[in-house]
Tab-separated table of C-alpha atoms and ligand atoms in Angstrom:
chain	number	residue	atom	x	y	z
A	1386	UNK	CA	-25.944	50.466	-0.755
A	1387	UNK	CA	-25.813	50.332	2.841
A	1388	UNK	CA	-26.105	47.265	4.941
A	1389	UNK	CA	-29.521	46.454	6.973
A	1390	UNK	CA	-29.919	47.770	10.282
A	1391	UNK	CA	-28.569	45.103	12.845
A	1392	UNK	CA	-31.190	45.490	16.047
A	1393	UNK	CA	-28.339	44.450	19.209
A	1394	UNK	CA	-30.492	44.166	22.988
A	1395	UNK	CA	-28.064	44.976	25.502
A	1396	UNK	CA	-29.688	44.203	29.431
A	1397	UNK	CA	-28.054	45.832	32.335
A	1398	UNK	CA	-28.246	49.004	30.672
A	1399	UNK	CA	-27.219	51.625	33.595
A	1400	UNK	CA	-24.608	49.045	34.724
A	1401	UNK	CA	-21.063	49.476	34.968
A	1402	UNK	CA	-20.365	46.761	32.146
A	1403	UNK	CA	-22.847	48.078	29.642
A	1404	UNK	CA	-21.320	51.504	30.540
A	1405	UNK	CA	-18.331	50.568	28.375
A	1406	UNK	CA	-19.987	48.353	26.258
A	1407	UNK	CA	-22.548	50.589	24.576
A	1408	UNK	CA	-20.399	53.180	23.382
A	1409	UNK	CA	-18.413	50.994	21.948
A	1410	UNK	CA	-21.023	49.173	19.762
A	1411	UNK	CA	-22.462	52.205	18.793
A	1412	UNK	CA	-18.368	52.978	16.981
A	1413	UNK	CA	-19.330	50.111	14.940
A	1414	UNK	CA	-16.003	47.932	16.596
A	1415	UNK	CA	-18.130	44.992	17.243
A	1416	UNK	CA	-19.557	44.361	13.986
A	1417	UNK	CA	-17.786	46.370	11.825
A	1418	UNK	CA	-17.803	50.447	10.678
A	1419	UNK	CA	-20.271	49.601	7.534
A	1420	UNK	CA	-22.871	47.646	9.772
A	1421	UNK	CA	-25.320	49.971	11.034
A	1422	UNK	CA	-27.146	49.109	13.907
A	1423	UNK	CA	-30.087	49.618	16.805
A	1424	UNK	CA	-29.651	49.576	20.343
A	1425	UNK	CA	-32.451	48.135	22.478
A	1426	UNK	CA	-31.349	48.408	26.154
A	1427	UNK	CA	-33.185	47.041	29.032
A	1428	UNK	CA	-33.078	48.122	32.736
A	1429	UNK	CA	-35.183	46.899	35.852
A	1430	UNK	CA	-37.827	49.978	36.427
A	1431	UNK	CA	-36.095	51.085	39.631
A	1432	UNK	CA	-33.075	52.443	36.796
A	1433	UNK	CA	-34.559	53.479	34.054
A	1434	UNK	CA	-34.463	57.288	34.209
A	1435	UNK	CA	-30.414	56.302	35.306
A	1436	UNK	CA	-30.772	54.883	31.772
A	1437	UNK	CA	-32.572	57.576	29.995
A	1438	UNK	CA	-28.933	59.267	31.136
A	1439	UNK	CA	-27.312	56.692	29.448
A	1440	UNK	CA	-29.487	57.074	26.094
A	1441	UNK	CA	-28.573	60.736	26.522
A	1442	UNK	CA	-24.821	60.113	26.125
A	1443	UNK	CA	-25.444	57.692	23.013
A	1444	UNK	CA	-27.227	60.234	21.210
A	1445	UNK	CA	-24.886	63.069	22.253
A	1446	UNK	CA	-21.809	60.958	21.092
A	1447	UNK	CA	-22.971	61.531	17.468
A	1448	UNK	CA	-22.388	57.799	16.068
A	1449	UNK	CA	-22.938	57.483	12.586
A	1450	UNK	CA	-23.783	53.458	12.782
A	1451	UNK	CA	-26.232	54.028	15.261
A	1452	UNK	CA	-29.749	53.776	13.629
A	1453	UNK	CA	-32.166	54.146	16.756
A	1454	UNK	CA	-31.959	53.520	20.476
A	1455	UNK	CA	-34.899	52.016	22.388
A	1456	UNK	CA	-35.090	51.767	26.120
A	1457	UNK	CA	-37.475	50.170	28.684
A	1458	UNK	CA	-37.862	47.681	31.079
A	1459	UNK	CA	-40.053	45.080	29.317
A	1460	UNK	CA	-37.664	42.440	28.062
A	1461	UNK	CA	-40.728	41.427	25.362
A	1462	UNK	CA	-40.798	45.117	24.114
A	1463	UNK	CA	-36.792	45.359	24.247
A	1464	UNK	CA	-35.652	42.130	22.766
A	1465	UNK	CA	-38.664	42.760	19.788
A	1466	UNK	CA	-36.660	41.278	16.479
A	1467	UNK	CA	-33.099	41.519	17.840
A	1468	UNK	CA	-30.702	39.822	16.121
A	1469	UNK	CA	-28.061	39.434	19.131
A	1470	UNK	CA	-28.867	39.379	22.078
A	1471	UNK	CA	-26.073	40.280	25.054
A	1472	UNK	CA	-27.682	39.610	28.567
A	1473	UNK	CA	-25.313	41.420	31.324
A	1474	UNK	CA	-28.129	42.270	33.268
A	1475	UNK	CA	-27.443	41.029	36.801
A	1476	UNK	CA	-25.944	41.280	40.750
A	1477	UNK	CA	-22.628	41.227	40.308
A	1478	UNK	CA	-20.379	39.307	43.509
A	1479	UNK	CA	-18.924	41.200	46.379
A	1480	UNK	CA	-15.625	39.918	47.795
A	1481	UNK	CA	-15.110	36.406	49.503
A	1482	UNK	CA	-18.429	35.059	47.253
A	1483	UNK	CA	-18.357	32.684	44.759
A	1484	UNK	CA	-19.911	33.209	41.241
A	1485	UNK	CA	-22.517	30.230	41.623
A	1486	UNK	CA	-23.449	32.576	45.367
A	1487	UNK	CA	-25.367	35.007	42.979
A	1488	UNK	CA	-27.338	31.200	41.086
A	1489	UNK	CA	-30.698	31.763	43.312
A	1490	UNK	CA	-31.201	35.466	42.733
A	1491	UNK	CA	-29.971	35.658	38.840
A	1492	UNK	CA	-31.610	32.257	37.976
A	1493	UNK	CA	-34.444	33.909	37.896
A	1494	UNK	CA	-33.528	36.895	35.435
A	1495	UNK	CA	-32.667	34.149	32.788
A	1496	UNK	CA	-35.903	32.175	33.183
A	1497	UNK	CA	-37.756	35.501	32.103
A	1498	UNK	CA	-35.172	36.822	29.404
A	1499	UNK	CA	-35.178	33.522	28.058
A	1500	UNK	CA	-39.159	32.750	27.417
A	1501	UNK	CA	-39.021	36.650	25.995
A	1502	UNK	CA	-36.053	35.932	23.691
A	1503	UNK	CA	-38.113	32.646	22.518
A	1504	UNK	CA	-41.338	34.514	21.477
A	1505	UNK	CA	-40.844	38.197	20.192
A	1506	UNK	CA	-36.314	37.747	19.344
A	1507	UNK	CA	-35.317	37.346	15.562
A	1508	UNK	CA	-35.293	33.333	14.591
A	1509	UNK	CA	-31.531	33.460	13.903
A	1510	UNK	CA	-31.072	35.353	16.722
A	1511	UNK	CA	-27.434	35.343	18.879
A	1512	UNK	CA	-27.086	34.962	22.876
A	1513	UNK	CA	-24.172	35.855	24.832
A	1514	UNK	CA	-24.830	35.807	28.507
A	1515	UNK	CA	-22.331	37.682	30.827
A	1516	UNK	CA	-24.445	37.766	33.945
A	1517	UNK	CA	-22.960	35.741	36.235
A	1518	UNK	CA	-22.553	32.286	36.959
A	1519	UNK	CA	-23.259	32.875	33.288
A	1520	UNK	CA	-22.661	29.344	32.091
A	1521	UNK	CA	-25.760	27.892	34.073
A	1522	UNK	CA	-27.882	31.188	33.556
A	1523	UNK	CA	-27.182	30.383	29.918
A	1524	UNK	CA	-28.352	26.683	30.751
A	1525	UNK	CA	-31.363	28.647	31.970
A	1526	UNK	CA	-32.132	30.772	29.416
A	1527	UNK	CA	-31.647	28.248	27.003
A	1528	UNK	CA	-34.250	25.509	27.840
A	1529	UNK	CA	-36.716	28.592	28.303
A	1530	UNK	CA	-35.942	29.288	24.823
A	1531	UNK	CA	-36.876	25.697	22.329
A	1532	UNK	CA	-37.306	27.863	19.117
A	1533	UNK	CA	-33.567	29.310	19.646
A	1534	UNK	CA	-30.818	26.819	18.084
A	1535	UNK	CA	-29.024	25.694	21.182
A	1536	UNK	CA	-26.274	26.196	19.404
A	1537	UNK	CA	-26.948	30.082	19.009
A	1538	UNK	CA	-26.446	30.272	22.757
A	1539	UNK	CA	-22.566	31.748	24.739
A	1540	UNK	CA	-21.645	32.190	28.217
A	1541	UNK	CA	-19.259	34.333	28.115
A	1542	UNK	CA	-15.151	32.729	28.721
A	1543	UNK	CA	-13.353	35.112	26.372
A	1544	UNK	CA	-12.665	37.407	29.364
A	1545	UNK	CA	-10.513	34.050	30.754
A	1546	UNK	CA	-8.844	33.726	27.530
A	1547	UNK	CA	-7.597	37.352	27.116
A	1548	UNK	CA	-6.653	36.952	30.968
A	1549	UNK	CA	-4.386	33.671	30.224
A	1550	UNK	CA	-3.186	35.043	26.917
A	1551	UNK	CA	-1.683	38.026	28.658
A	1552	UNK	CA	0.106	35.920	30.964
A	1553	UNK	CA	1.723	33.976	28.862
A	1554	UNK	CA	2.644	36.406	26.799
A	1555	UNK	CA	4.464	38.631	29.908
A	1556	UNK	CA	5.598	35.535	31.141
A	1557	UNK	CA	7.319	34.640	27.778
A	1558	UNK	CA	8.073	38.174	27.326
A	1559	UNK	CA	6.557	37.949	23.611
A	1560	UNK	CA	3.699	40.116	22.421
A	1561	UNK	CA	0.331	39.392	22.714
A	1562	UNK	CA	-0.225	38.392	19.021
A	1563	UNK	CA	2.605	35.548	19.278
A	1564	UNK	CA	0.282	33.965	21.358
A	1565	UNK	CA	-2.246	31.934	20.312
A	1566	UNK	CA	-5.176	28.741	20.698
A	1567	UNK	CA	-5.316	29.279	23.951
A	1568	UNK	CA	-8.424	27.563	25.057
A	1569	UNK	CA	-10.771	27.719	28.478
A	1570	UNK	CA	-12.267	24.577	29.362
A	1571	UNK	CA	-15.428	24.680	31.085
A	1572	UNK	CA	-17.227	27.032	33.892
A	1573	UNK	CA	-16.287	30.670	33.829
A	1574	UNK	CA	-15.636	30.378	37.410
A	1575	UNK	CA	-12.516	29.364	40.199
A	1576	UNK	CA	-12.802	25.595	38.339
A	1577	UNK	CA	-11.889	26.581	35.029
A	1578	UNK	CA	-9.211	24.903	32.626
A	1579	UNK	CA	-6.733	27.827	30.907
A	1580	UNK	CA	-5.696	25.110	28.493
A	1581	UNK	CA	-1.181	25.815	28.501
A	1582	UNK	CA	-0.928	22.673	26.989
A	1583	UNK	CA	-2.415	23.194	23.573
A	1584	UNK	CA	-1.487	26.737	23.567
A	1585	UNK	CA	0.822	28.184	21.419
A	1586	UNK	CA	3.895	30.829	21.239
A	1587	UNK	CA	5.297	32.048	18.358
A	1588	UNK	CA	3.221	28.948	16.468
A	1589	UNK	CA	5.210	26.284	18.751
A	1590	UNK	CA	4.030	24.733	22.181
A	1591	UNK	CA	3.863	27.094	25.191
A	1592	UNK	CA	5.404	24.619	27.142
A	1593	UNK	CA	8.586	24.623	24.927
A	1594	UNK	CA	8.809	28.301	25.161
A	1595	UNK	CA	7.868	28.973	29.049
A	1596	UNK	CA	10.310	26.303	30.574
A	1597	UNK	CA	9.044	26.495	33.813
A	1598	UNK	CA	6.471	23.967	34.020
A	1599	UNK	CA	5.773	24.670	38.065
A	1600	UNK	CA	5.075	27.841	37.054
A	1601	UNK	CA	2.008	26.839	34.356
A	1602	UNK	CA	0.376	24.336	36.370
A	1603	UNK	CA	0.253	26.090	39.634
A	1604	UNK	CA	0.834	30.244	39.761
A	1605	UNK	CA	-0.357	30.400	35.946
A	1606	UNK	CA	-3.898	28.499	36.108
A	1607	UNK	CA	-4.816	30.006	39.884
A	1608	UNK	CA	-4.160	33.799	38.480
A	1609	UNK	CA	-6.688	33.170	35.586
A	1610	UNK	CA	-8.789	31.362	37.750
A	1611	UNK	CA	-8.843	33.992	40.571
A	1612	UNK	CA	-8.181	37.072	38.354
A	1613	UNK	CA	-11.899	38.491	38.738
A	1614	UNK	CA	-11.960	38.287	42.847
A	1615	UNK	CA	-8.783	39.637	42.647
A	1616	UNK	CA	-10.334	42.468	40.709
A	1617	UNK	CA	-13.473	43.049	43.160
A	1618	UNK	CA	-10.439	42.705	46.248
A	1619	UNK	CA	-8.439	45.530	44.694
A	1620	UNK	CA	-11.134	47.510	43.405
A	1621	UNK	CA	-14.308	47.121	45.032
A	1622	UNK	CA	-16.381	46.415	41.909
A	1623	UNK	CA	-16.067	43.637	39.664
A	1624	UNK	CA	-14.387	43.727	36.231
A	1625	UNK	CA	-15.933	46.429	33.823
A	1626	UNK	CA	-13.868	47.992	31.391
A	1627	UNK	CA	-11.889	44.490	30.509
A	1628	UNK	CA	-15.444	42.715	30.396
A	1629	UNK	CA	-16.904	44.789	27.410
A	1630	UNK	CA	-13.450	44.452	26.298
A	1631	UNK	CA	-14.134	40.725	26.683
A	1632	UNK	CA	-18.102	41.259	25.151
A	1633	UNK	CA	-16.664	43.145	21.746
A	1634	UNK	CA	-13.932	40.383	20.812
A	1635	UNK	CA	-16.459	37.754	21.603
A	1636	UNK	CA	-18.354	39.229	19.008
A	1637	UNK	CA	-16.073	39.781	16.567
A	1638	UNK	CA	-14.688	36.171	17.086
A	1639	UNK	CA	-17.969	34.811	16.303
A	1640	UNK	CA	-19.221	37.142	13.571
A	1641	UNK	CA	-15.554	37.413	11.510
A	1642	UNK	CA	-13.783	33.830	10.388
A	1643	UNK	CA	-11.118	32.427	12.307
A	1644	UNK	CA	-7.876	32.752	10.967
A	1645	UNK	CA	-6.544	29.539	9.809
A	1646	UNK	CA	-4.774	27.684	12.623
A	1647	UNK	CA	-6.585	29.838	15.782
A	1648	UNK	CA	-9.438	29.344	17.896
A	1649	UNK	CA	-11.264	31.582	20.520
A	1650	UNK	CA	-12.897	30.289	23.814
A	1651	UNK	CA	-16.806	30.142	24.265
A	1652	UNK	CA	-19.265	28.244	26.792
A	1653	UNK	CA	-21.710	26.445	24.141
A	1654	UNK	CA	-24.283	23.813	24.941
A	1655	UNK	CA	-22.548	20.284	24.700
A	1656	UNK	CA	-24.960	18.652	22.794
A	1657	UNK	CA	-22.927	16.181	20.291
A	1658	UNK	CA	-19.682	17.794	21.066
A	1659	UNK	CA	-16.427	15.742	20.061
A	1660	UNK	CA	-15.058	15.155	23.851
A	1661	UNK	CA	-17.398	12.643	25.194
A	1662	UNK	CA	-18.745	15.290	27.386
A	1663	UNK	CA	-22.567	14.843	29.055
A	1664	UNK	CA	-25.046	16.484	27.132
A	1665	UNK	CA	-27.320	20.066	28.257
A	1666	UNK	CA	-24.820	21.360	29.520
A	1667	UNK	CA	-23.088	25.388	28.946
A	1668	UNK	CA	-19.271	24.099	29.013
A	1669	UNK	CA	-16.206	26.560	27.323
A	1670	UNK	CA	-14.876	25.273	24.683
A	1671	UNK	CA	-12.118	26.294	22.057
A	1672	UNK	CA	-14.249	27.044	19.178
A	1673	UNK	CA	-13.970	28.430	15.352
A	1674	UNK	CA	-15.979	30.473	13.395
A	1675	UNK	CA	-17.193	30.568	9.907
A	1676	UNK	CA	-18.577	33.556	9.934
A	1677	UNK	CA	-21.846	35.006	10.435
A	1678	UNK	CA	-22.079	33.158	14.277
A	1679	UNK	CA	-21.586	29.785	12.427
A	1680	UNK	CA	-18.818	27.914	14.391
A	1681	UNK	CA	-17.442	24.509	15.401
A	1682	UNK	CA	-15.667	23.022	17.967
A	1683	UNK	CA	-11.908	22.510	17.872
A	1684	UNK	CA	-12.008	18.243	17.920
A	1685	UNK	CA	-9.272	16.088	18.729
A	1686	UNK	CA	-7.284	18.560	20.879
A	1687	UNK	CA	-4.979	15.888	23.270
A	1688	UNK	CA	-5.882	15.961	27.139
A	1689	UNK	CA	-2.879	14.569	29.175
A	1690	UNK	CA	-3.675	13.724	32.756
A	1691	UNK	CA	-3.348	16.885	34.236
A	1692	UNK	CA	-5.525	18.540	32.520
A	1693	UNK	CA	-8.175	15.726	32.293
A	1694	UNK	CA	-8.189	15.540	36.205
A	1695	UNK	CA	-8.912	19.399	36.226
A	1696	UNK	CA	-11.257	19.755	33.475
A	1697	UNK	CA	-13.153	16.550	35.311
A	1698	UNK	CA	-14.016	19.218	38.283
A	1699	UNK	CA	-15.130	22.000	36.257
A	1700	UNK	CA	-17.581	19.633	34.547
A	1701	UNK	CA	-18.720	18.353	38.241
A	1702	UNK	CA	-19.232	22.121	39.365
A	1703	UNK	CA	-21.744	22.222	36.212
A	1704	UNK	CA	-23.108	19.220	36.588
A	1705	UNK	CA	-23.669	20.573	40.672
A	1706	UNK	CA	-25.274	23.902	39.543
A	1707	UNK	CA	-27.527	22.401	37.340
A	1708	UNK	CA	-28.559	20.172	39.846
A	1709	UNK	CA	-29.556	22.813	41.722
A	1710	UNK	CA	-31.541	25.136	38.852
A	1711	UNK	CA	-33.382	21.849	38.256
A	1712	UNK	CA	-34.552	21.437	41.539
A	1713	UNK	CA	-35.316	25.422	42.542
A	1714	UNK	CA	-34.574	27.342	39.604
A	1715	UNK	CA	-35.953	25.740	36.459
A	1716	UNK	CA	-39.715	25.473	37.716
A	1717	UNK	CA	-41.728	25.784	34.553
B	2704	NAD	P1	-23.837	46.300	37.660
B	2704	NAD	O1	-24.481	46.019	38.981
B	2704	NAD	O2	-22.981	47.500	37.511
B	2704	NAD	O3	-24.940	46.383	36.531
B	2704	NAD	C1	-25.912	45.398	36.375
B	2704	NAD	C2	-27.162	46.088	35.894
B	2704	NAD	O4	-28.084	45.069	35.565
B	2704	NAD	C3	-27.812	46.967	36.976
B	2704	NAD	O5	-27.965	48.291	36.467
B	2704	NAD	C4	-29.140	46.282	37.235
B	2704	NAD	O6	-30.191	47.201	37.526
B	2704	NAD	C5	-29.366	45.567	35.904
B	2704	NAD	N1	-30.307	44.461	36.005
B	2704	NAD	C6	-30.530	43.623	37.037
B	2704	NAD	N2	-31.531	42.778	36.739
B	2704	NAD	C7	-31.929	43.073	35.493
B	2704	NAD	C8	-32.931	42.561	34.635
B	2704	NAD	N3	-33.744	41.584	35.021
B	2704	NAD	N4	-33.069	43.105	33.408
B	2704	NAD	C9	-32.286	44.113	33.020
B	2704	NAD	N5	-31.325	44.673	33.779
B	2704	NAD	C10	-31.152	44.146	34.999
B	2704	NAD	O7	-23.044	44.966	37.263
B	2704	NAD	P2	-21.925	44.798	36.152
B	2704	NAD	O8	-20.616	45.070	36.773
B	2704	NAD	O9	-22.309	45.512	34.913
B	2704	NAD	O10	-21.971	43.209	35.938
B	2704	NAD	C11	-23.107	42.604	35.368
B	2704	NAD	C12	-22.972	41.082	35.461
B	2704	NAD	O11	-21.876	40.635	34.652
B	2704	NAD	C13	-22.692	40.536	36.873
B	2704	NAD	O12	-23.453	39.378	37.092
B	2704	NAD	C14	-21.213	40.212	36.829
B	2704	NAD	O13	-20.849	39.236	37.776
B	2704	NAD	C15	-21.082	39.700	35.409
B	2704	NAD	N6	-19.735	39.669	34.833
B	2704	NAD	C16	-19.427	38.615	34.020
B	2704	NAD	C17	-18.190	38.558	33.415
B	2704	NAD	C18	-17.815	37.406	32.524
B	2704	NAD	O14	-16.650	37.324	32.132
B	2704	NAD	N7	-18.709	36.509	32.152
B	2704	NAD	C19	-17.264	39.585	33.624
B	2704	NAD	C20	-17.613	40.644	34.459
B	2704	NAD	C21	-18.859	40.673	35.060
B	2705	LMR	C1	-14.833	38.326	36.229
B	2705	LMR	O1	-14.343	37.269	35.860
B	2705	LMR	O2	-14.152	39.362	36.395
B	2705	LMR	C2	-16.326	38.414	36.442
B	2705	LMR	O3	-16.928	37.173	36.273
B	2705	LMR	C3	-16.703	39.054	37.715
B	2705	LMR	C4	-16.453	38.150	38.900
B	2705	LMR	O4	-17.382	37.931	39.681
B	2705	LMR	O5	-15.329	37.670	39.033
């Protein structure tokens, strides 16, 4: 007997990121090839004949999984029972800005999205936010949201992780499978933590494989760091194709069981987390699944100076933004 439909709301519909990202839902890679599923895709009005196009190209790419497609611009209509909910919908930067730049305008976005999600969304449903800064639009959508688990809430960091695990494994010249628990700590943003210390290659330390220890602390954390404004320099556009890349993994990390001894990187509200870390707050952390979008947090990974002194400014730069959504963003 077949499987339930899964309803999946995907914002930013006629955007570059849900360009790749739809097609690849409806293949069943996200959730797996027995799971079918519905599409409900929002757009602002100003798009949504570009998105009737889009629903077009779903329907003409014949997927067996895929159940029914809705469309519209009414996130109360769109996100009506969904089960997970993955909110790309927003301005993307342009070159020489900051994520936090685009806080004022896509605040807003989340405030809305989020009081939707809260009243008309499945009870157990799943957020992953990948509109950008996406850890404090989480924040956002998140308080807007009190009959969502907190817990049931992502900003998306797994982009950072495959960034830093490709590094290391070119660097080490191993292949990417030999490298593993490679956490992000923190902000998905110029302050976050790509975590060489507790990484692993080949199952022992990075740092005994990759002897050059210069190397990892400087070149190796400002290349993930900078990786997606050195995207938008090069390309003119921000990261797409490697985003939903980013988008399906993150779902299959949190909907599959970890493997014993891995972990996968998520931003997750840091309510009671093991690391001492303030509270209400949308902070990356290395994570593992149960299944099912049931996870923990890794405890008791070891912090040695350097990375304490770094992952103490990423929290600052969250504490900052959410400073200021409290004061002009988060008006209730
Ligand atoms: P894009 O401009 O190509 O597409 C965004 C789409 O969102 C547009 O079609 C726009 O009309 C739509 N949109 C805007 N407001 C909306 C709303 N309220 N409801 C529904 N749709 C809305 O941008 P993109 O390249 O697809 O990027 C989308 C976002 O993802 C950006 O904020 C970008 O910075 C971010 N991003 C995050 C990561 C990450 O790793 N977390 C990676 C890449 C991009
Ligand atoms: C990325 O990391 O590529 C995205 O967050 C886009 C950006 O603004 O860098």
């Amino acid at each position: 007997m077949s499987k339930p439909t899964k309803r999946i709301a995907v914002t930013g519909g006629a955007g570059q990121i849900a360009y790749s990202l739809l097609f690849r839902l409806a293949s069943g890679e996200a959730l797996g090839h027995d799971q079918p599923i519905a599409l409900h895709i929002l757009e602002v009005p100003s798009m949504e004949r570009a998105l009737e196009g889009v629903k077009m190209e779903l329907e003409d790419g014949a997927f067996s999984l895929l159940t029914e497609i809705r469309i519209g611009s009414d996130p109360y209509q769109i996100f009506k029972n969904v089960e997970l909910a993955l909110l790309v919908g927003a301005k993307p930067r342009g070159p020489g800005m900051e994520r936090k730049d685009l806080l004022a305008e896509n605040g807003k976005i989340f405030i809305e999205q989020g009081k939707a999600l809260n009243e008309v969304a499945h009870s157990d449903v799943k957020v992953i936010v990948v509109g950008n800064p996406c850890n404090t639009n989480c924040l956002i959508a998140m308080h807007h949201a009190p009959r969502i688990p907190r817990q049931h809430f992502h900003a998306m960091t797994r982009l950072d992780q495959n960034r830093a695990c490709f590094q290391l494994a070119h660097r080490a010249e191993v292949s990417l499978s030999e490298v593993t628990q490679m956490a992000i700590w923190g902000n998905h943003s110029s302050t976050q933590v790509p975590d060489y210390v507790n990484a692993k290659i080949r199952g022992r330390p990075a740092m005994e494989c990759i002897r050059d220890h210069t190397w990892l602390e400087g070149e190796f954390i400002r290349l993930v760091q900078n990786r997606g404004a050195e995207i938008i320099a090069a390309r003119g556009k921000s990261s797409a194709g490697s985003a939903a890349n980013a988008v399906i993994d993150a779902i299959k990390s949190l909907f599959q069981p970890t493997p014993a001894g891995q972990w996968f990187s998520s931003a997750i509200c840091t309510d009671r987390n093991p690391y001492g870390l303030p509270e209400d707050l949308i902070f990356s952390f290395p994570c593992r699944s149960i299944g099912d979008g049931l996870y923990e947090i890794v405890p008791g990974l070891i912090w040695n100076d350097f990375l304490r002194a770094k992952i103490e400014v990423t929290l600052n730069e969250l504490l900052e933004e959410k400073a200021i959504i409290e004061k002009e963003v988060i008006k209730r």
